[in-house]
Amino acid sequence: MIAKVIVDVPVSRTNRPFDYLVPDWLQPLMDVGSRVIVPFGPRKLQGYVIEVAEMEESGPVEPNGKQPALREVEQILDDVPPLTPELIRLAQWMSRQYLCPWVTAMQTLLPSVLKGKAEKVLVPTEALERSVAVGSPLLSELLAKGMLPAADAEKRFPQEALLVPGWIKAGWLASEYRVKDRVTRKTVSCVTLLLKDEQVEEALATLPARAEQMKRVIRHMAMFGGEPMPVKELLEVLGINRSTLKSLEQKGYVRIEEREVYRDPYANRRFTQAVRHPFTPEQAAVWAPIAQAIDEGRFASFLLHGVTGSGKTEVYMEAIERTLAQGREAIFLVPEISLTPQMVERFKSRFGNRVAVLHSALSQGERYDEWRKILHRQVQVVIGARSAIFAPFRNLGLIVMDEEHEASYKQEETPRYHARDVALWRARETGSVLIMGSATPALETYALAARGRYQLLTMKERVGNRPLPRVHVVDMREELREENRSMFSRKLYAMMQDRLQKEEQMVLFLNRRGFSTFVMCRSCGHTLRCRHCDISLTYHKTNHTARCHYCGYTIRQPDRCPDCQSEHIRFFGTGTQKVEAELARLFPGIRVIRMDVDTTSRKGAHEELLGKFRAGQGDVLLGTQMIAKGLDFPRVTLVGVIAADTSLWLPDFRAAEKTFQLLTQVGGRAGRHELAGDVVIQTYTPEHYSIRCATRHDYQAFFQEEMLQRRRAGYPPYFRLVLVTFSHEDVPVVIRAAEEAAQFLRPRLAPTTQLLGPVASPIAKVKDRFRFQIMLKYRDEPDISDVLGRMASHMDDWLKQHQAGMTIDMDPQMLL
Ligand code: ADP
Ligand code: ZN
Ligand code: ZN
């Protein structure tokens, strides 16, 4: 027996299967998709079996007429292969699509326990426990102790250990992996800025000029309102050293502490049986084609475009139920942020213990346990964030992708896959039904649906004819003209007073995605934009410049607005703490529940705060993105958006789309129940179409306008993008790498393809490494992966020799 194995050496030269002989004693367990230990050169490596073949009489023959001597597989690590044949093909597809080694893709599909240093143990099965007489010392010991580390078994019972694969196959014992993280609490080291807003400038002035790194930390943290940030993130984003943080701590400017993060919130929870509602006419209309596709058991893809509260989730659950009734399995994907206890509860109460939940707050061990329920076919439904798309089901019938427009579906490290692409691949490959749902579909998705690539299903009404909230847009320039310099407009202020009087609840939303460092005129709403790229310039405080992160175009920060000559032009951004202070000043006695990284990092804090708000212990829920979706509070009748523009002028061609999505989602929080709702959107650019369209709940109009803009500027869905990023400690080297790659690519690209750059990346230095990038904009380039693959091979040696890094991001989501 021969096993074809992909070994764990992620470079292009080893990106193909190698043949190994399977010794007799291992043959009972040898299966496609298992992990094995094999000799490779002088080393022993882990590998993945992608094919098992019988020895041919006359195998491959070398030029000298001899058969090459095959080396032997040394160990098989799994009794149930963790990769199905379908997943092996998926990994191969991903390696081509996203330009990464096959083995890297395979590892991506598995829980991290299987990659790390977890210990393999043998455990007795029920069959062994029931058996009367056991003659084997190994098995007796196993029964007595309940488990035995595999390494011990081999050392102490070398002869019997050879029989273990056969025993596993016969169902006497099983192997599993144990990690030590089950009891330990998950904590993260965090930094908190101890300076008040008014102390920041003073501290900056006090620090010596050469303490540039310390200043950077203070400025960065002050920009985010002093919220605690993970040490790891600060080091990465700012490219500073740990010693810088230590110095700041000694000076008393920051505090560094271990903060606990939230573990399994569903343990020890009982779920009540769900009530099932008869479908509304709109639900029934979208349900018919879905049900038909499920019954036919063939590939079909749907885009379910339904306003918030139209009953999409009910339709998903019905589809899952129907799929299970067919004996097939279902994956339900949600963005991490909406994997709320409420959402899980809804599923658990409908499907009970047929559901596995995969979310990032689980420890490695807990994740592995949930994943094993899928592998061992103990569950038929998995609900989880991005990576749940890799669930090793063998009889998949349905994939649902809720909030399909969410950026978190894209993985921002190698392999840079999008869960939507993977979902489409798996649905096609397995003849499954794919439902993508959203109130605000991604432009790319809607464009494909409009062209008939996905079947478009629409729900325009909220369940129970609850009206969509009234949306009021307030022009903050007008407020300034009327001498109102507060962050609350007169309208929002008045409505808040009204709600306080009526004892109704409100949600205040601070739109602060990414770095809010664009430059805007507070008098006229004018923002500084790049002349060549049609995106906002990013403000750089260090040298008072504004720079385009696509092409490098730079100007000095102007003192006056180029449009209206006002002096009120400056960079923009507000923190939740500031808003909270302002609320206390304007509305004495108001009860504010603030939800941000600061108040929710403690274990269970998230749920606790929401519970308090639900119980009416707060008048205002104040927060960032994390309150924008998924929450459902009956008593909320007012939603205020403090500054809608903050995401509008980010240096990202998707800025308008993201703003529209955010405003629509936030609006969805108001008036979901009996009480009617109002939404107040404060903005400096009320005439902008993303704000106008969100106000009217008019996705169609937004889609059409945005498509025009994208066509004009040459962005997706009209053009596709590739972002190639280079990194090195020295600027000249990183520039040379980027130039070299650009030179290789230029003559090989179609004439219609644009190559932008090389130019410094938006975050120009990470972990002391400088970064440069090239962006490709292409329309008609069928061999793009191939060209990029050849470029990668071409660069391979050079990059290794210079220890430079390169990443290729197909269809990038994050351009910051
Ligand atoms: P969406 O996912 O589109 O935001 P949901 O499925 O969460 O909408 O439905 C919104 C609310 O309406 C939920 O509280 C849900 O239980 C309820 N609901 C959904 N469908 C029906 C129905 N057919 N009859 C009555 N209530 C429904
Ligand atoms: Zn530019
Ligand atoms: Zn102006």
XYZ file of C-alpha atoms in Angstrom, residues 40-499:
460
model
C 11.634 13.716 4.809
C 15.320 14.142 4.125
C 17.002 13.915 7.502
C 13.877 15.085 9.340
C 10.558 13.662 10.471
C 7.585 15.719 9.426
C 3.843 15.820 9.721
C 1.972 15.308 6.485
C -1.511 14.809 5.088
C -2.561 11.718 3.143
C -4.365 12.786 -0.011
C -4.531 9.436 -1.746
C -4.070 5.765 -0.890
C -3.137 3.346 -3.677
C -2.287 -0.325 -3.906
C 1.265 -1.093 -5.035
C 1.455 -1.663 -8.718
C 3.357 -4.685 -9.961
C 5.745 -2.542 -11.894
C 5.967 0.758 -10.120
C 7.774 3.825 -11.375
C 11.185 2.980 -12.748
C 14.232 5.196 -12.561
C 16.600 5.659 -15.536
C 18.996 3.063 -14.141
C 16.235 0.470 -14.369
C 15.691 0.105 -10.624
C 12.546 0.889 -8.717
C 13.129 3.788 -6.342
C 13.126 2.697 -2.726
C 10.159 4.227 -0.992
C 10.424 5.291 2.611
C 7.816 4.226 5.118
C 5.042 6.080 6.893
C 6.050 6.056 10.565
C 2.811 6.928 12.315
C -0.816 7.673 11.651
C -2.056 10.395 13.946
C -5.824 10.092 13.516
C -8.292 7.249 13.718
C -11.006 9.302 12.052
C -9.459 11.322 9.215
C -9.967 15.012 10.013
C -10.051 15.924 6.333
C -12.682 14.540 4.012
C -11.839 14.013 0.328
C -13.956 17.069 -0.406
C -11.945 19.196 2.025
C -8.693 17.972 0.481
C -9.921 19.174 -2.904
C -11.066 22.413 -1.290
C -7.571 22.964 0.095
C -6.115 22.372 -3.345
C -8.517 24.889 -4.845
C -7.681 27.404 -2.111
C -3.975 26.972 -2.689
C -4.450 27.926 -6.349
C -7.000 30.619 -5.718
C -5.222 32.364 -2.879
C -1.656 31.471 -3.843
C -0.564 29.588 -0.778
C 0.989 26.128 -0.358
C -1.496 23.255 -0.332
C -0.359 22.227 3.128
C -1.034 25.718 4.493
C -4.555 25.548 3.142
C -5.093 22.120 4.711
C -3.920 23.375 8.078
C -6.358 26.267 7.800
C -9.221 23.794 7.655
C -8.310 22.172 10.977
C -8.608 23.301 14.582
C -5.331 24.594 15.928
C -5.033 21.736 18.430
C -4.166 19.436 15.536
C -1.299 21.663 14.464
C 0.245 22.316 17.847
C 1.817 20.397 20.631
C -1.263 18.665 21.961
C -0.740 15.235 23.466
C -2.250 12.172 21.853
C -3.957 9.840 24.306
C -5.607 6.453 23.930
C -9.028 5.984 25.507
C -11.108 2.820 25.896
C -14.415 2.628 24.028
C -17.649 1.349 25.545
C -17.160 -1.931 23.720
C -13.890 -2.490 25.540
C -15.390 -1.465 28.860
C -18.215 -3.977 28.400
C -15.924 -6.837 27.452
C -15.532 -9.530 30.103
C -11.959 -10.701 29.924
C -9.035 -8.702 28.642
C -5.798 -10.579 28.198
C -3.622 -7.657 27.161
C -1.572 -5.700 29.710
C -1.927 -2.522 27.622
C -5.695 -2.785 27.428
C -5.965 -3.696 31.118
C -4.019 -0.644 32.081
C -6.111 1.481 29.760
C -9.294 0.199 31.407
C -7.897 0.767 34.861
C -6.705 4.298 34.196
C -9.337 5.441 31.705
C -6.683 6.787 29.351
C -3.036 6.420 28.435
C -0.744 8.811 26.595
C 0.113 7.203 23.261
C 3.817 7.825 23.764
C 3.760 5.921 27.105
C 1.930 3.027 25.528
C 4.581 2.726 22.842
C 7.431 2.900 25.293
C 6.069 0.450 27.833
C 4.289 -1.999 25.566
C 6.300 -1.881 22.312
C 4.961 -5.193 21.006
C 1.313 -4.517 21.746
C 1.569 -0.968 20.409
C 1.880 -2.472 16.941
C -1.632 -3.867 17.362
C -3.154 -0.550 18.366
C -4.186 0.546 14.825
C -6.035 -2.731 14.404
C -7.734 -2.369 17.772
C -8.822 1.133 16.911
C -10.257 -0.058 13.634
C -12.060 -2.861 15.487
C -13.616 -0.324 17.853
C -11.848 -1.297 21.096
C -10.169 1.992 21.643
C -9.928 5.465 20.200
C -7.384 8.223 20.197
C -7.875 11.898 20.863
C -5.841 14.990 21.590
C -5.585 16.623 24.971
C -4.562 20.194 25.436
C -3.755 21.783 28.727
C -5.895 24.890 28.295
C -9.142 23.500 29.640
C -8.849 24.807 33.126
C -6.743 27.872 32.575
C -8.566 31.133 32.106
C -7.982 32.936 28.875
C -6.419 36.295 29.618
C -4.914 38.957 27.431
C -2.342 41.526 28.411
C -3.871 45.003 27.956
C -2.674 48.602 28.157
C -4.852 51.368 29.593
C -4.006 55.033 29.151
C -4.151 56.766 32.507
C -4.014 60.314 31.130
C -7.142 62.414 30.925
C -7.822 64.195 27.634
C -6.502 67.490 28.919
C -3.307 65.857 30.255
C -2.320 64.345 26.936
C -0.767 67.427 25.378
C 1.098 68.179 28.564
C 2.552 64.688 28.737
C 3.595 64.868 25.104
C 5.359 68.151 25.752
C 7.141 66.780 28.813
C 8.605 63.774 27.055
C 12.021 64.343 25.473
C 12.114 64.758 21.710
C 13.772 61.387 21.177
C 10.963 59.550 22.993
C 9.112 59.373 19.696
C 7.826 55.834 20.293
C 6.314 56.711 23.623
C 4.610 59.718 22.080
C 3.198 57.553 19.360
C 1.622 55.250 21.916
C 0.063 58.142 23.805
C -1.299 59.779 20.654
C -2.646 56.538 19.327
C -4.385 55.636 22.550
C -5.727 59.145 23.092
C -7.249 59.005 19.630
C -9.297 56.021 20.755
C -10.469 57.770 23.892
C -8.026 55.927 26.142
C -9.723 52.551 25.830
C -7.664 49.536 26.970
C -5.913 47.863 24.065
C -4.223 44.484 23.856
C -0.439 44.835 24.124
C -0.017 42.582 21.121
C -2.171 44.818 18.971
C -0.307 47.980 19.985
C 3.052 46.401 19.234
C 1.821 45.316 15.843
C 0.003 48.414 14.777
C 2.566 50.919 15.977
C 5.651 48.819 15.374
C 7.052 49.572 18.832
C 8.892 47.512 21.436
C 7.646 46.139 24.703
C 10.253 48.255 26.504
C 8.473 51.397 25.314
C 5.325 50.299 27.115
C 7.322 49.432 30.228
C 8.828 52.939 30.270
C 5.397 54.484 29.911
C 4.191 52.356 32.775
C 7.087 53.486 34.967
C 6.193 57.078 34.226
C 2.649 56.341 35.350
C 1.130 57.173 31.967
C -0.283 53.731 31.311
C -1.247 50.616 33.194
C -0.491 47.134 31.880
C -2.590 44.297 33.235
C -3.987 40.885 32.411
C -7.611 41.055 31.438
C -9.805 38.061 31.230
C -11.681 37.331 28.063
C -14.967 35.693 27.893
C -15.211 31.920 27.612
C -18.051 29.619 26.767
C -21.171 31.576 27.642
C -23.509 28.736 26.798
C -22.250 26.212 29.305
C -24.761 25.292 31.997
C -27.506 27.035 30.130
C -30.928 25.572 29.565
C -32.772 26.403 26.430
C -36.510 26.565 26.150
C -38.321 25.031 23.242
C -38.866 27.589 20.492
C -42.268 28.734 19.322
C -42.640 28.451 15.585
C -44.456 31.153 13.690
C -46.503 30.563 10.573
C -44.810 32.391 7.705
C -45.906 35.830 6.595
C -46.819 36.116 2.894
C -43.383 37.567 2.108
C -41.629 34.792 3.955
C -43.778 32.215 2.202
C -42.876 33.729 -1.159
C -39.124 33.500 -0.605
C -39.469 30.119 1.055
C -41.028 28.347 -1.930
C -37.962 28.382 -4.222
C -35.631 27.600 -1.318
C -37.706 24.610 -0.246
C -37.838 23.382 -3.810
C -34.062 23.567 -4.184
C -33.546 21.716 -0.897
C -35.986 19.012 -1.954
C -34.274 18.597 -5.284
C -30.974 18.253 -3.461
C -28.985 20.161 -6.052
C -26.708 23.183 -6.039
C -28.579 26.475 -5.926
C -27.541 29.894 -4.661
C -29.844 32.561 -3.278
C -29.395 36.113 -2.156
C -32.050 36.853 0.454
C -32.298 40.622 0.569
C -34.611 41.475 3.446
C -34.879 44.555 5.623
C -33.913 44.169 9.281
C -36.733 42.452 11.107
C -38.298 40.995 7.965
C -37.942 37.486 9.346
C -34.851 36.220 7.521
C -33.629 34.187 10.474
C -36.933 32.327 10.635
C -36.482 31.405 6.979
C -32.917 30.190 7.621
C -34.074 27.998 10.468
C -36.848 26.489 8.380
C -34.308 25.754 5.646
C -32.039 24.035 8.163
C -34.897 21.951 9.473
C -35.850 20.882 5.960
C -32.235 19.971 5.214
C -31.943 17.852 8.352
C -35.158 16.084 7.430
C -33.447 15.047 4.202
C -30.664 13.493 6.257
C -28.205 16.178 5.272
C -26.205 18.685 7.271
C -26.132 22.466 7.543
C -23.596 25.210 8.204
C -24.887 28.529 9.519
C -22.349 31.331 9.293
C -22.629 34.602 11.158
C -20.107 37.380 11.651
C -18.314 37.002 14.967
C -19.938 40.170 16.242
C -23.475 38.862 15.822
C -22.736 35.476 17.318
C -24.581 36.764 20.357
C -26.028 34.645 23.109
C -29.488 35.554 21.783
C -28.649 34.165 18.364
C -27.213 30.945 19.777
C -30.154 30.597 22.090
C -32.549 30.819 19.169
C -30.748 27.949 17.453
C -30.254 25.804 20.514
C -33.892 26.105 21.411
C -34.920 24.959 17.964
C -32.312 22.266 17.270
C -31.160 21.319 20.782
C -28.033 19.207 20.945
C -27.877 18.713 17.208
C -25.980 22.025 17.090
C -22.281 22.684 17.561
C -21.204 26.273 18.205
C -17.820 27.530 17.025
C -16.805 30.973 18.146
C -13.514 32.635 18.889
C -14.065 32.969 22.631
C -13.734 29.201 23.021
C -10.400 27.927 24.239
C -8.433 25.654 21.924
C -9.646 22.606 23.804
C -13.283 23.681 23.782
C -13.104 24.414 20.075
C -11.628 21.021 19.418
C -14.449 19.405 21.404
C -17.117 21.201 19.372
C -15.325 20.361 16.149
C -15.076 16.678 17.097
C -18.845 16.539 17.494
C -18.996 17.382 13.792
C -16.294 14.906 12.811
C -17.945 12.109 14.781
C -21.336 12.957 13.316
C -22.905 13.756 16.669
C -24.302 17.043 15.372
C -25.880 17.994 12.074
C -25.796 21.767 12.382
C -22.886 24.044 13.064
C -23.287 27.720 13.842
C -20.153 29.769 13.826
C -18.025 32.579 12.492
C -15.843 32.502 9.371
C -13.876 29.298 9.890
C -17.028 27.259 10.547
C -17.270 27.085 6.752
C -14.655 24.303 7.022
C -16.867 22.045 9.147
C -15.924 18.451 8.176
C -19.454 17.326 7.367
C -19.663 14.441 4.931
C -23.210 14.994 3.784
C -23.545 18.732 3.536
C -26.848 20.017 2.193
C -27.115 23.692 3.157
C -24.924 26.694 3.846
C -26.444 29.883 5.206
C -24.395 33.036 5.360
C -26.099 35.699 7.431
C -25.000 39.345 7.035
C -23.083 38.262 3.984
C -21.692 41.779 3.466
C -19.636 41.723 6.671
C -15.906 42.282 6.221
C -15.081 39.743 8.923
C -15.861 36.951 6.451
C -12.519 37.688 4.896
C -9.460 36.255 6.658
C -6.740 38.871 6.906
C -3.836 36.465 7.097
C -2.552 33.753 4.781
C -4.489 32.156 3.235
C -6.516 35.284 2.639
C -9.743 33.534 1.817
C -13.285 34.869 1.751
C -15.853 32.598 3.385
C -18.314 33.479 0.617
C -16.020 32.078 -2.081
C -15.401 28.952 -0.022
C -19.139 28.597 0.609
C -19.853 28.799 -3.104
C -17.176 26.221 -3.843
C -18.451 23.780 -1.237
C -22.085 24.254 -2.230
C -21.242 23.526 -5.877
C -18.999 20.602 -5.040
C -21.505 18.932 -2.706
C -24.713 19.873 -4.501
C -25.862 22.005 -1.597
C -28.074 25.044 -1.317
C -26.402 28.333 -0.430
C -28.408 31.196 1.073
C -26.659 34.522 1.514
C -28.732 36.968 3.503
C -28.494 40.641 4.332
C -30.460 43.861 4.647
C -27.552 45.562 2.895
C -25.859 43.070 0.559
C -22.312 43.732 -0.555
C -22.298 45.572 -3.859
C -20.437 42.705 -5.511
C -23.029 40.192 -4.371
C -26.026 42.261 -5.369
C -24.505 42.967 -8.769
C -24.127 39.228 -9.390
C -27.665 38.589 -8.189
C -28.946 41.324 -10.487
C -27.258 39.516 -13.358
C -28.901 36.247 -12.392
C -25.858 34.473 -10.992
C -27.677 34.100 -7.681
C -31.423 33.906 -7.366
C -32.563 37.173 -5.805
C -35.256 36.950 -3.120
C -36.592 40.120 -1.549
C -38.478 40.913 1.642
C -39.442 44.559 1.969
C -41.620 44.588 5.053
C -40.982 44.006 8.689
C -42.831 41.146 10.326
C -46.183 42.238 11.773
C -46.193 45.364 9.591
C -44.110 47.181 12.124
C -43.095 50.384 10.421
C -39.481 51.089 9.620
C -38.260 53.899 11.855
C -38.543 57.536 10.828
C -35.118 58.834 9.988
C -34.176 62.452 10.621
C -30.997 63.845 9.177
C -29.403 66.745 10.994
C -26.942 69.003 9.224
C -24.213 69.641 11.767
C -22.798 72.553 9.730
C -26.073 74.317 10.398
C -25.646 73.644 14.133
C -22.206 75.224 14.057
C -23.594 78.262 12.252
C -26.191 78.548 15.000
C -23.365 78.553 17.560
C -24.108 75.026 18.789
C -20.667 73.525 19.293
C -21.895 70.530 21.265
C -21.745 67.042 19.810
C -25.524 66.875 20.169
C -27.727 68.709 17.714
C -30.734 70.562 18.995
C -33.020 67.958 17.449
C -31.280 64.991 19.042
C -31.146 66.849 22.349
C -34.887 67.541 22.252
C -35.771 63.979 21.349
C -33.593 62.632 24.126
C -35.323 64.908 26.619
C -38.631 63.587 25.356
C -37.593 59.945 25.779
